[in-house]
mmCIF file of C-alpha atoms (C1' of nucleotides) in Angstrom:
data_model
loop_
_atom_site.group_PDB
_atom_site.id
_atom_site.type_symbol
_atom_site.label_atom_id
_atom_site.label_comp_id
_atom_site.label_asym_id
_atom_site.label_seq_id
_atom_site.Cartn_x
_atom_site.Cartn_y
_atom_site.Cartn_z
ATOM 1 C CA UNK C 1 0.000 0.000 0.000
ATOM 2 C CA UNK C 2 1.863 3.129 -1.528
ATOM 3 C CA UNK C 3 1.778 6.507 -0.329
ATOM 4 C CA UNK C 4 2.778 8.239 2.771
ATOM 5 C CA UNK C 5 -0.326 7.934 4.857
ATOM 6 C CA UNK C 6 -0.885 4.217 3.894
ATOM 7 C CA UNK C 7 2.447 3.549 4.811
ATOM 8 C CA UNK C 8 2.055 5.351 7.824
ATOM 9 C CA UNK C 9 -0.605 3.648 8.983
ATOM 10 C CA UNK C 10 1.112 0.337 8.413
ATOM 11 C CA UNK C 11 4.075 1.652 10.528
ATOM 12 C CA UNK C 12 1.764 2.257 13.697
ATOM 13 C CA UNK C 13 0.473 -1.079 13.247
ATOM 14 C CA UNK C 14 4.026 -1.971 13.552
ATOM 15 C CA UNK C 15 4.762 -0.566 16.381
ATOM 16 C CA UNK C 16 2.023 -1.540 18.262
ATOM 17 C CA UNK C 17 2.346 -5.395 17.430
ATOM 18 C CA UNK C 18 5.741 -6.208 16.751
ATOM 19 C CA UNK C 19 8.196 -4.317 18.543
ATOM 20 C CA UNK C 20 10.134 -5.573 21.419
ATOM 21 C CA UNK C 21 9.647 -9.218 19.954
ATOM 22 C CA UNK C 22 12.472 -11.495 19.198
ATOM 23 C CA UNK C 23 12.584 -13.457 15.568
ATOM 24 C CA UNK C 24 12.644 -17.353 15.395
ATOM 25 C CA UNK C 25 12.332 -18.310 11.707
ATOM 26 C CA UNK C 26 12.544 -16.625 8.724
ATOM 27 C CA UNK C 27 10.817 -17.674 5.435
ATOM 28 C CA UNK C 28 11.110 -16.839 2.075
ATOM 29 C CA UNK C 29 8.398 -18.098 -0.280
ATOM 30 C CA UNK C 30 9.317 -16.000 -3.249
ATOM 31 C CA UNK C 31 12.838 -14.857 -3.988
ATOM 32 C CA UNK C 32 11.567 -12.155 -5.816
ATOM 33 C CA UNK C 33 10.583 -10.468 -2.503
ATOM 34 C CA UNK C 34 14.262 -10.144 -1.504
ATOM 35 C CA UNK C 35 16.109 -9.462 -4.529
ATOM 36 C CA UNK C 36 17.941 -6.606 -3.332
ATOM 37 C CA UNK C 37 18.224 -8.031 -0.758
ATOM 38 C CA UNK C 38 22.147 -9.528 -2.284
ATOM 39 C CA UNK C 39 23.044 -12.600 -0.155
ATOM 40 C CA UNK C 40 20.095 -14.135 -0.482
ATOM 41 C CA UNK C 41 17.644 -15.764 1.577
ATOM 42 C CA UNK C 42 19.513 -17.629 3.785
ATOM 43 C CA UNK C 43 21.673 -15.116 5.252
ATOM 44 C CA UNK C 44 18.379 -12.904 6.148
ATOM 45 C CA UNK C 45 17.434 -15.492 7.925
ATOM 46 C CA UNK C 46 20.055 -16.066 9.720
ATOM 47 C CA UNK C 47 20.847 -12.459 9.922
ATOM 48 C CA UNK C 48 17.484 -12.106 11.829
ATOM 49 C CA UNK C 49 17.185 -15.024 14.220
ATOM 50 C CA UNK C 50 17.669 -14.426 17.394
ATOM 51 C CA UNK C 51 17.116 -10.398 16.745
ATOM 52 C CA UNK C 52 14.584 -8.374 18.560
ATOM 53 C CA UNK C 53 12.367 -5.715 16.457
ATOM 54 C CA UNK C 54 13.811 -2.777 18.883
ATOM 55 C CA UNK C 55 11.351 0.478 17.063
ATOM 56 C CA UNK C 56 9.321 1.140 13.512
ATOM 57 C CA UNK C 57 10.688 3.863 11.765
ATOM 58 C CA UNK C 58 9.551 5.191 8.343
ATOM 59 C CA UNK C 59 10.795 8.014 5.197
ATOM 60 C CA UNK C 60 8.239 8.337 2.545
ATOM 61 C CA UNK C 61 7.108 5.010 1.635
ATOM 62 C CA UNK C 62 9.553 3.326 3.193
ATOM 63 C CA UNK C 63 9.880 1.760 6.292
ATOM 64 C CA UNK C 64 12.004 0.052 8.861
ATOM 65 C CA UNK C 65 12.498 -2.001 11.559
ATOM 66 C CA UNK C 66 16.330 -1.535 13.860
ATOM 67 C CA UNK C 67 17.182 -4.467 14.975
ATOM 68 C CA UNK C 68 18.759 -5.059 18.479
ATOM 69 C CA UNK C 69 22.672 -4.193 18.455
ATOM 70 C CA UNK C 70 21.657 -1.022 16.414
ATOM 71 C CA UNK C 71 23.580 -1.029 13.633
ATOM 72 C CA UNK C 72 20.659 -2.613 11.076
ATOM 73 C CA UNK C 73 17.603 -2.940 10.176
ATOM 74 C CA UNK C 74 14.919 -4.885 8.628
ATOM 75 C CA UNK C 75 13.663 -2.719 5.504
ATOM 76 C CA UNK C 76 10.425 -2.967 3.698
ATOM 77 C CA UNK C 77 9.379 -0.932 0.461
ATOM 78 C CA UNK C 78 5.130 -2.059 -0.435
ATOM 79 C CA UNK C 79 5.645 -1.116 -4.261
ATOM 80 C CA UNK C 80 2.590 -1.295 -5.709
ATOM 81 C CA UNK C 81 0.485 -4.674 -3.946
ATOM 82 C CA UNK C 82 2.469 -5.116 -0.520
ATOM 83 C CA UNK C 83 1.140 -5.627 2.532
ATOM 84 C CA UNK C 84 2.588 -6.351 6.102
ATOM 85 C CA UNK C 85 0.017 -8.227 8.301
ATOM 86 C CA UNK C 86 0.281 -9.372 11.681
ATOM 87 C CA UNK C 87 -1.834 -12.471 11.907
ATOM 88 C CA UNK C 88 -2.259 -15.561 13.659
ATOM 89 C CA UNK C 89 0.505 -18.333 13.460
ATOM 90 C CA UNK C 90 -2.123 -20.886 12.726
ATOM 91 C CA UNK C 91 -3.624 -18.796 10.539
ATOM 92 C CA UNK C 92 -4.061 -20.192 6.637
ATOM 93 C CA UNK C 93 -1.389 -18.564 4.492
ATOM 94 C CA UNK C 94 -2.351 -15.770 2.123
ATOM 95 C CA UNK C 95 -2.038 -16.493 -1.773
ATOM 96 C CA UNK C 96 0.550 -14.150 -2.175
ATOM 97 C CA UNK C 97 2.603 -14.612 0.786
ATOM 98 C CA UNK C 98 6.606 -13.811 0.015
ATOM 99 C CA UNK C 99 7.901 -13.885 3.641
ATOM 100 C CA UNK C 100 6.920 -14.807 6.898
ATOM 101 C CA UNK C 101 9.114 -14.311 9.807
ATOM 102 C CA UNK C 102 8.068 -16.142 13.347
ATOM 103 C CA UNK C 103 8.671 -15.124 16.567
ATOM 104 C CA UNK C 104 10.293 -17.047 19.585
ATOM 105 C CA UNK C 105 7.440 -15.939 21.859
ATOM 106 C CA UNK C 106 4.885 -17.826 20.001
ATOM 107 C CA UNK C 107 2.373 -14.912 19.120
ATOM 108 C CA UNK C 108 1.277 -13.777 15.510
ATOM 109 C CA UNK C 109 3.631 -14.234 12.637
ATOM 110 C CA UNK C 110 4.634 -10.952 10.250
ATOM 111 C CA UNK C 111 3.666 -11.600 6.988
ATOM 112 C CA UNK C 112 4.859 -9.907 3.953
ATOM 113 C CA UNK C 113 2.307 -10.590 0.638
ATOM 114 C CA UNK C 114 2.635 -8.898 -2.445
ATOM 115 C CA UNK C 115 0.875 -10.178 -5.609
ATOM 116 C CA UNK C 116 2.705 -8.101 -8.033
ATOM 117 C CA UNK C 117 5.878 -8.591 -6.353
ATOM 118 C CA UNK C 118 7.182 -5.245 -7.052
ATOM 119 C CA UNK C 119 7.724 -4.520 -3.015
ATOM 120 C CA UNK C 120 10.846 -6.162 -1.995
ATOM 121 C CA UNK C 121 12.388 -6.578 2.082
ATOM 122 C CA UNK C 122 16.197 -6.791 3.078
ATOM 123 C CA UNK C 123 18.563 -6.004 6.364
ATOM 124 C CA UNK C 124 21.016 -3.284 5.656
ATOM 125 C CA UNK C 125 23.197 -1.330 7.653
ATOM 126 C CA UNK C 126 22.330 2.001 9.172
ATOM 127 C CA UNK C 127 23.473 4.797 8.383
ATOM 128 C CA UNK C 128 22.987 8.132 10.673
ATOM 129 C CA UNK C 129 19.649 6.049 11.409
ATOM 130 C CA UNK C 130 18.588 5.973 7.654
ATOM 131 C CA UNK C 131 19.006 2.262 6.069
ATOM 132 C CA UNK C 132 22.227 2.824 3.883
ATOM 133 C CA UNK C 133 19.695 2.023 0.388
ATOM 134 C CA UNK C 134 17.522 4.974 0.907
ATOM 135 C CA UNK C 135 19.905 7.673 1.659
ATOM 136 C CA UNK C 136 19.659 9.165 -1.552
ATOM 137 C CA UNK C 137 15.934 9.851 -0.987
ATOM 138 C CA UNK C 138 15.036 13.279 0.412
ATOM 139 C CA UNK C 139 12.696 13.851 3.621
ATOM 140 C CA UNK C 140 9.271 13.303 3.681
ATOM 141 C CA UNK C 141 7.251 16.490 3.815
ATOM 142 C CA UNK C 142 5.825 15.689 8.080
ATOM 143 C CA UNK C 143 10.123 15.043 8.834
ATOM 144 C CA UNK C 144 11.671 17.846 10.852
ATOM 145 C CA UNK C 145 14.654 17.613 8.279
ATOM 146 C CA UNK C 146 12.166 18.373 5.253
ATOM 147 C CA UNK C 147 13.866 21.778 4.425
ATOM 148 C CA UNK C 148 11.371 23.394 2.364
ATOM 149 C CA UNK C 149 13.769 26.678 0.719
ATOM 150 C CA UNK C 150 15.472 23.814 -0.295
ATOM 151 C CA UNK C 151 12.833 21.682 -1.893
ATOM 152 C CA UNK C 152 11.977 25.120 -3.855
ATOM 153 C CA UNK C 153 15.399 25.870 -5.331
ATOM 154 C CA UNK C 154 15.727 22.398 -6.357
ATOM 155 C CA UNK C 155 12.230 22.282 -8.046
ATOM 156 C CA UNK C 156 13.129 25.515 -9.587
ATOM 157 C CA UNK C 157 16.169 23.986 -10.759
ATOM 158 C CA UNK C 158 14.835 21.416 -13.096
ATOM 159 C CA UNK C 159 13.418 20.927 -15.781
ATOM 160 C CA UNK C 160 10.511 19.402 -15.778
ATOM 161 C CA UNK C 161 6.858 19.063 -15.005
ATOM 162 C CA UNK C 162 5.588 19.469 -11.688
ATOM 163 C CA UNK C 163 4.319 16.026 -10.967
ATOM 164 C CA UNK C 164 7.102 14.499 -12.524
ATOM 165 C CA UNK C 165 8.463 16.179 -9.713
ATOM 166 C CA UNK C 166 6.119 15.621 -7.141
ATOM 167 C CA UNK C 167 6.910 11.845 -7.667
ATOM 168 C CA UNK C 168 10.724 12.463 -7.461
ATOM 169 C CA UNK C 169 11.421 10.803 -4.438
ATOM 170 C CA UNK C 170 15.065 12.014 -4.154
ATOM 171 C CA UNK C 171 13.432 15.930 -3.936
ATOM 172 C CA UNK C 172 10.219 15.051 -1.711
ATOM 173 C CA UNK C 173 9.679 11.422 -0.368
ATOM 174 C CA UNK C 174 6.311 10.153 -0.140
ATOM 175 C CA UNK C 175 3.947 11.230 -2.774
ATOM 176 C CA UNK C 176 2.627 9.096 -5.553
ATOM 177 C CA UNK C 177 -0.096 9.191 -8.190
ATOM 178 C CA UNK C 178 -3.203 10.034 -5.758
ATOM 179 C CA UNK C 179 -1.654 12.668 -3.584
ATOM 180 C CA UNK C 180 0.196 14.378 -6.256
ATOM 181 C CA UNK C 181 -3.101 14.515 -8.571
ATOM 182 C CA UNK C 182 -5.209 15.670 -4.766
ATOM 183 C CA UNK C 183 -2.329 18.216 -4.070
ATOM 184 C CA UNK C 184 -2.025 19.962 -7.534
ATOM 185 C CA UNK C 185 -5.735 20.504 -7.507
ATOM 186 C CA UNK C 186 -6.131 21.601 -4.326
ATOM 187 C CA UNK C 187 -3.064 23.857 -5.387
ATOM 188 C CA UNK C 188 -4.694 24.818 -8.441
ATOM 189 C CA UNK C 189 -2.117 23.644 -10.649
ATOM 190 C CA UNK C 190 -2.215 21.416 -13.647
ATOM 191 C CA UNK C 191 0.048 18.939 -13.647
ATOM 192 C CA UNK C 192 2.013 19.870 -16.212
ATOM 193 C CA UNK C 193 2.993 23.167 -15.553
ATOM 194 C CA UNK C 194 6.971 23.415 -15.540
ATOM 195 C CA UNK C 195 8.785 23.748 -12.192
ATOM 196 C CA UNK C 196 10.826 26.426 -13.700
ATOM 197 C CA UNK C 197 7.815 28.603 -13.889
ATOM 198 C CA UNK C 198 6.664 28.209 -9.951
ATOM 199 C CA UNK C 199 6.868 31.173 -7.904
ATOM 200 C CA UNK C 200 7.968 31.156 -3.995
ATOM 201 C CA UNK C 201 4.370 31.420 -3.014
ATOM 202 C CA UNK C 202 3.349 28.910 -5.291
ATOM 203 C CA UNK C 203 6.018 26.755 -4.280
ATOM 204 C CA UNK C 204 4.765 27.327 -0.749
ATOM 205 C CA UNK C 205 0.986 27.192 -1.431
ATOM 206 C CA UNK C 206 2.014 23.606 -2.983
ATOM 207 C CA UNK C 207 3.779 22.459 -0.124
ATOM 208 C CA UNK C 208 0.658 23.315 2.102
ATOM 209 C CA UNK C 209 -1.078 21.425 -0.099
ATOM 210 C CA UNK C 210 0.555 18.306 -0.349
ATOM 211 C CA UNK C 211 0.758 18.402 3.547
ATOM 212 C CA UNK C 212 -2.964 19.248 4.158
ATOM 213 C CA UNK C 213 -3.635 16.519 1.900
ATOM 214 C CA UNK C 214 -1.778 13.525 3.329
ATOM 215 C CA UNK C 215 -2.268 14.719 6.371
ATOM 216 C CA UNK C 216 -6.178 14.640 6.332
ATOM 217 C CA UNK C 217 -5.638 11.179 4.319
ATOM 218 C CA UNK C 218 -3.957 9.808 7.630
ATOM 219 C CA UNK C 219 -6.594 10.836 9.844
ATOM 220 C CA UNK C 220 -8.651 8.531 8.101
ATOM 221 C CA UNK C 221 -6.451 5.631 7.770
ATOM 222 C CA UNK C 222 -5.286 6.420 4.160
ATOM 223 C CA UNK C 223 -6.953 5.619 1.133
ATOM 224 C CA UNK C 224 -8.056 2.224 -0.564
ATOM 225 C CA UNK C 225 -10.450 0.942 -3.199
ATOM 226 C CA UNK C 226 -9.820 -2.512 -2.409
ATOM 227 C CA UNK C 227 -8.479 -5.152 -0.200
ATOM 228 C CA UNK C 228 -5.251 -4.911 -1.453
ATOM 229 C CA UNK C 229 -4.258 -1.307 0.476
ATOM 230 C CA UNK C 230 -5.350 -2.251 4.217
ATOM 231 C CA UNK C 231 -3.360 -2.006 7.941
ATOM 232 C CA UNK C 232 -1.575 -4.653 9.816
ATOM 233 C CA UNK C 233 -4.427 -6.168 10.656
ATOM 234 C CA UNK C 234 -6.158 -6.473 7.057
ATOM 235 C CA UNK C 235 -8.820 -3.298 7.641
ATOM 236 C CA UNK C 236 -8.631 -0.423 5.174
ATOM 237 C CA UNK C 237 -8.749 3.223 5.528
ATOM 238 C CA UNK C 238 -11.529 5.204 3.777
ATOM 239 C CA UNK C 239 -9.770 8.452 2.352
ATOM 240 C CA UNK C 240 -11.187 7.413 -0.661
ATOM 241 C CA UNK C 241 -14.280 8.861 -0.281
ATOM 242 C CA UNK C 242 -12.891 12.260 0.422
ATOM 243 C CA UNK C 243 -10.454 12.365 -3.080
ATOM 244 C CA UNK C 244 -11.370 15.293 -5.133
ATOM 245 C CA UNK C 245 -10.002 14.504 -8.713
ATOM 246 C CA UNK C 246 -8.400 10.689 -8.757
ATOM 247 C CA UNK C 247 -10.364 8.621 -9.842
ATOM 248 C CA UNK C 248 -13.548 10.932 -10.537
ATOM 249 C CA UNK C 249 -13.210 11.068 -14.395
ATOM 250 C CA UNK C 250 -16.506 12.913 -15.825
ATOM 251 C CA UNK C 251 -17.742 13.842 -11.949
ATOM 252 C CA UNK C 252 -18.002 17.152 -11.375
ATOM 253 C CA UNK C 253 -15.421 19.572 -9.753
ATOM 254 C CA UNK C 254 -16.555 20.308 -6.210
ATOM 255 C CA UNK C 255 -15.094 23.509 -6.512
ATOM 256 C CA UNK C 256 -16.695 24.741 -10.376
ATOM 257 C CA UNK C 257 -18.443 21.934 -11.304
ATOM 258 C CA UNK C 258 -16.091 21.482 -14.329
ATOM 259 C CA UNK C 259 -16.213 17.576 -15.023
ATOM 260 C CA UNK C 260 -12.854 16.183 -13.666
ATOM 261 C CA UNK C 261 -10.801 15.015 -16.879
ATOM 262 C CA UNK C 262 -8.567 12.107 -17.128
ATOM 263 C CA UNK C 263 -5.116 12.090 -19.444
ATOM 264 C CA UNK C 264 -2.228 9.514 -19.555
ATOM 265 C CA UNK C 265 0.858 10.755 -17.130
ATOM 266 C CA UNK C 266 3.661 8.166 -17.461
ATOM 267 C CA UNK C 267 2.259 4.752 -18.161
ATOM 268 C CA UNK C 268 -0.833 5.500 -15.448
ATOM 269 C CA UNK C 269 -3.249 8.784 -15.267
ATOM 270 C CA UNK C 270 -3.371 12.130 -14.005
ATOM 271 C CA UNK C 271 -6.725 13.495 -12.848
ATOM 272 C CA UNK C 272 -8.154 17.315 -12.981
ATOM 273 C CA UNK C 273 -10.290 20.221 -13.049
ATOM 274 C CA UNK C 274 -10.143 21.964 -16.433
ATOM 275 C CA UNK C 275 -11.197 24.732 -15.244
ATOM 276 C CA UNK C 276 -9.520 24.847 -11.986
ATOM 277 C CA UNK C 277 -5.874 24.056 -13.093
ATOM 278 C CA UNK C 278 -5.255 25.505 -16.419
ATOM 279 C CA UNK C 279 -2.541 23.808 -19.118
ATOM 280 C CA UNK C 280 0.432 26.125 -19.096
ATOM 281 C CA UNK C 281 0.649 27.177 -22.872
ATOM 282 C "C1'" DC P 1 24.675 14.629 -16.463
ATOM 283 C "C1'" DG P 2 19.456 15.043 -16.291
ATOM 284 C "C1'" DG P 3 15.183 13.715 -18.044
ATOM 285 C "C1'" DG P 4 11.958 10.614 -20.084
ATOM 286 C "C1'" DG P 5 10.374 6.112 -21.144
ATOM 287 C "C1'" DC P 6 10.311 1.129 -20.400
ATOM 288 C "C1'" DT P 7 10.016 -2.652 -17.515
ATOM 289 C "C1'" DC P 8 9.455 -5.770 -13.704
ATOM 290 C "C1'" DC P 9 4.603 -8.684 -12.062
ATOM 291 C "C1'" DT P 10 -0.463 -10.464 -11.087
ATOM 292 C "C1'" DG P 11 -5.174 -9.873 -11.337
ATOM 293 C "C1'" DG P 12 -9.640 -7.330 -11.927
ATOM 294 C "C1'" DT P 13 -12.776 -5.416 -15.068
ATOM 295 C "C1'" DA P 14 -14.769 -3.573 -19.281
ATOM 296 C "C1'" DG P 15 -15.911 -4.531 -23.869
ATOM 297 C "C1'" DC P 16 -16.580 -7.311 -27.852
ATOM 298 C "C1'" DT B 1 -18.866 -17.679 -21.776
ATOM 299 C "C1'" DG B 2 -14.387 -16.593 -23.260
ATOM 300 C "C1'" DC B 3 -11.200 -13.973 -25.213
ATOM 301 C "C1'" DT B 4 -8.407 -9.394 -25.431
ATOM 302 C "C1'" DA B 5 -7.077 -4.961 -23.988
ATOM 303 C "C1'" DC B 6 -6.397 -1.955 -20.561
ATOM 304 C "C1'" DC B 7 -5.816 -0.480 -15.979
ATOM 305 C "C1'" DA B 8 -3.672 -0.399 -11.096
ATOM 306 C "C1'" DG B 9 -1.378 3.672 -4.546
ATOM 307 C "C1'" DG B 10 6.188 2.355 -7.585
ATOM 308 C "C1'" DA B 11 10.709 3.054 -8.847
ATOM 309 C "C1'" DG B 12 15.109 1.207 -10.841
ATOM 310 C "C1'" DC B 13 17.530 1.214 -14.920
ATOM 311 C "C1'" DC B 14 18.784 2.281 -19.606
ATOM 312 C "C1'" DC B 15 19.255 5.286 -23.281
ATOM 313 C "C1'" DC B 16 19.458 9.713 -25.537
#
DNA sequence: CGGGGCTCCTGGTAGC
DNA sequence: TGCTACCAGGAGCCCC
């Protein structure tokens, strides 16, 4: 389950239900699921028995898990179908399970399932508390570190669109399809107005944007449409009924009334008001 | 080098 | 009903 808030939630179910526990077994089902993860399946296992889950940190969409001796941690990216559920040992395993770690205190398993397999999990090494992969990634907009003069002279700096950029991860971690297409409308910007043409206080009024968006999106558990984007524990969030443009194609803006258009943005869609976020010429 | 496009997968649904 | 085409919350990698 993608963006930010999704993630997010997923993280607090974390927290809640897995830390402090010590690792027994680790199981890979698919070795898909831990390509990146180099040495292969048999060192994560081993790297992780015997480890306790010690806190559930996340940047953007991705999360992590330090392990005890606080050097490493267990990494997780969803992609586009992952889940990580906390359910019963006993319980019958999903379709699409990948990996399922046990624990030596005999409670629910962690489960990661992914039908299109384009999440992935590894250990790697810390570094300044950031998993060494993902230190080329920037902040996500709710971090303390977010620096948002510099997230403006870097947008300004390109040359691009402004979703493109939005889904940049190494100049704003987090966003994706939905909250890009929520936060340029609420913005009033189409989406592909170049980033060389934003002003500071459009810049600024963007940044509120995005922020007011995933941030209301979190209140309410994030956003799915199906079974396939729900918390640790298999419920989903229901953000989806308050989504402006995605996914409203011919529905009328609830700002002009303008019907919401659809047009094809990078092998996927990008959803808006005519009216309300004009094509730069 | 930065930017844009392709690709890795599985499955649901719309349309013929 | 059965086929095909298209669509899906991502991002790494390759090529120009």
């Amino acid at each position: 389950m993608p963006e930010l808030p999704e993630v997010e939630v997923v993280r607090r179910g974390l927290r809640q239900w897995v830390i402090g526990r010590e690792i027994d077994s680790t199981e890979v089902l698919h070795p898909r699921a831990i390509r990146r993860h180099l040495p292969g399946a048999l060192e994560l296992a081993a790297r992780l028995r015997g480890r306790t889950l010690v806190s559930a940190e996340r940047r953007g969409k991705y999360l992590w898990l330090p392990l005890s001796g606080d050097e490493d941690a267990l990494m997780a990216h969803l992609g586009m179908s992952g889940q990580l559920l906390v359910v019963e040992r006993d319980a019958p395993l999903e379709k699409h399970l990948r990996v399922r770690i046990r624990f030596r205190d005999g409670g629910p398993d962690l489960r990661f399932v992914d039908q299109r397999t384009f999440g992935h999990i590894m250990v790697s090494p810390l570094v300044a508390g950031v998993p060494e992969p993902i230190t080329h990634i920037a902040p996500d907009p709710f971090e303390e570190a977010f620096d948002d003069a510099r997230f403006a002279a870097g947008l300004r700096g390109k040359r691009t669109e402004i979703k493109r950029a939005l889904l940049d991860q190494s100049l704003i971690s987090g966003v994706g399809n939905i909250y890009a297409d929520e936060a340029l409308w609420l913005a009033r910007l189409h989406w592909a107005r170049p980033t060389n043409t934003l002003t500071r206080p459009k810049i600024t009024e963007l940044l509120a944007a995005v922020r007011q968006v995933m941030g209301a999106a979190l209140l309410q558990g994030g956003t799915s449409f199906d079974s396939l984007y729900v918390n640790v524990n298999g419920e989903s969030g229901y953000f989806d009924r308050s989504l402006e443009v995605y996914g409203r194609q011919d529905q009328p803006c609830s700002r002009c009334g303008t019907p919401i258009r659809r047009e094809p943005f990078m092998n996927r869609s990008s959803y808006f008001c005519p009216r309300c976020q004009r094509r730069p010429r």
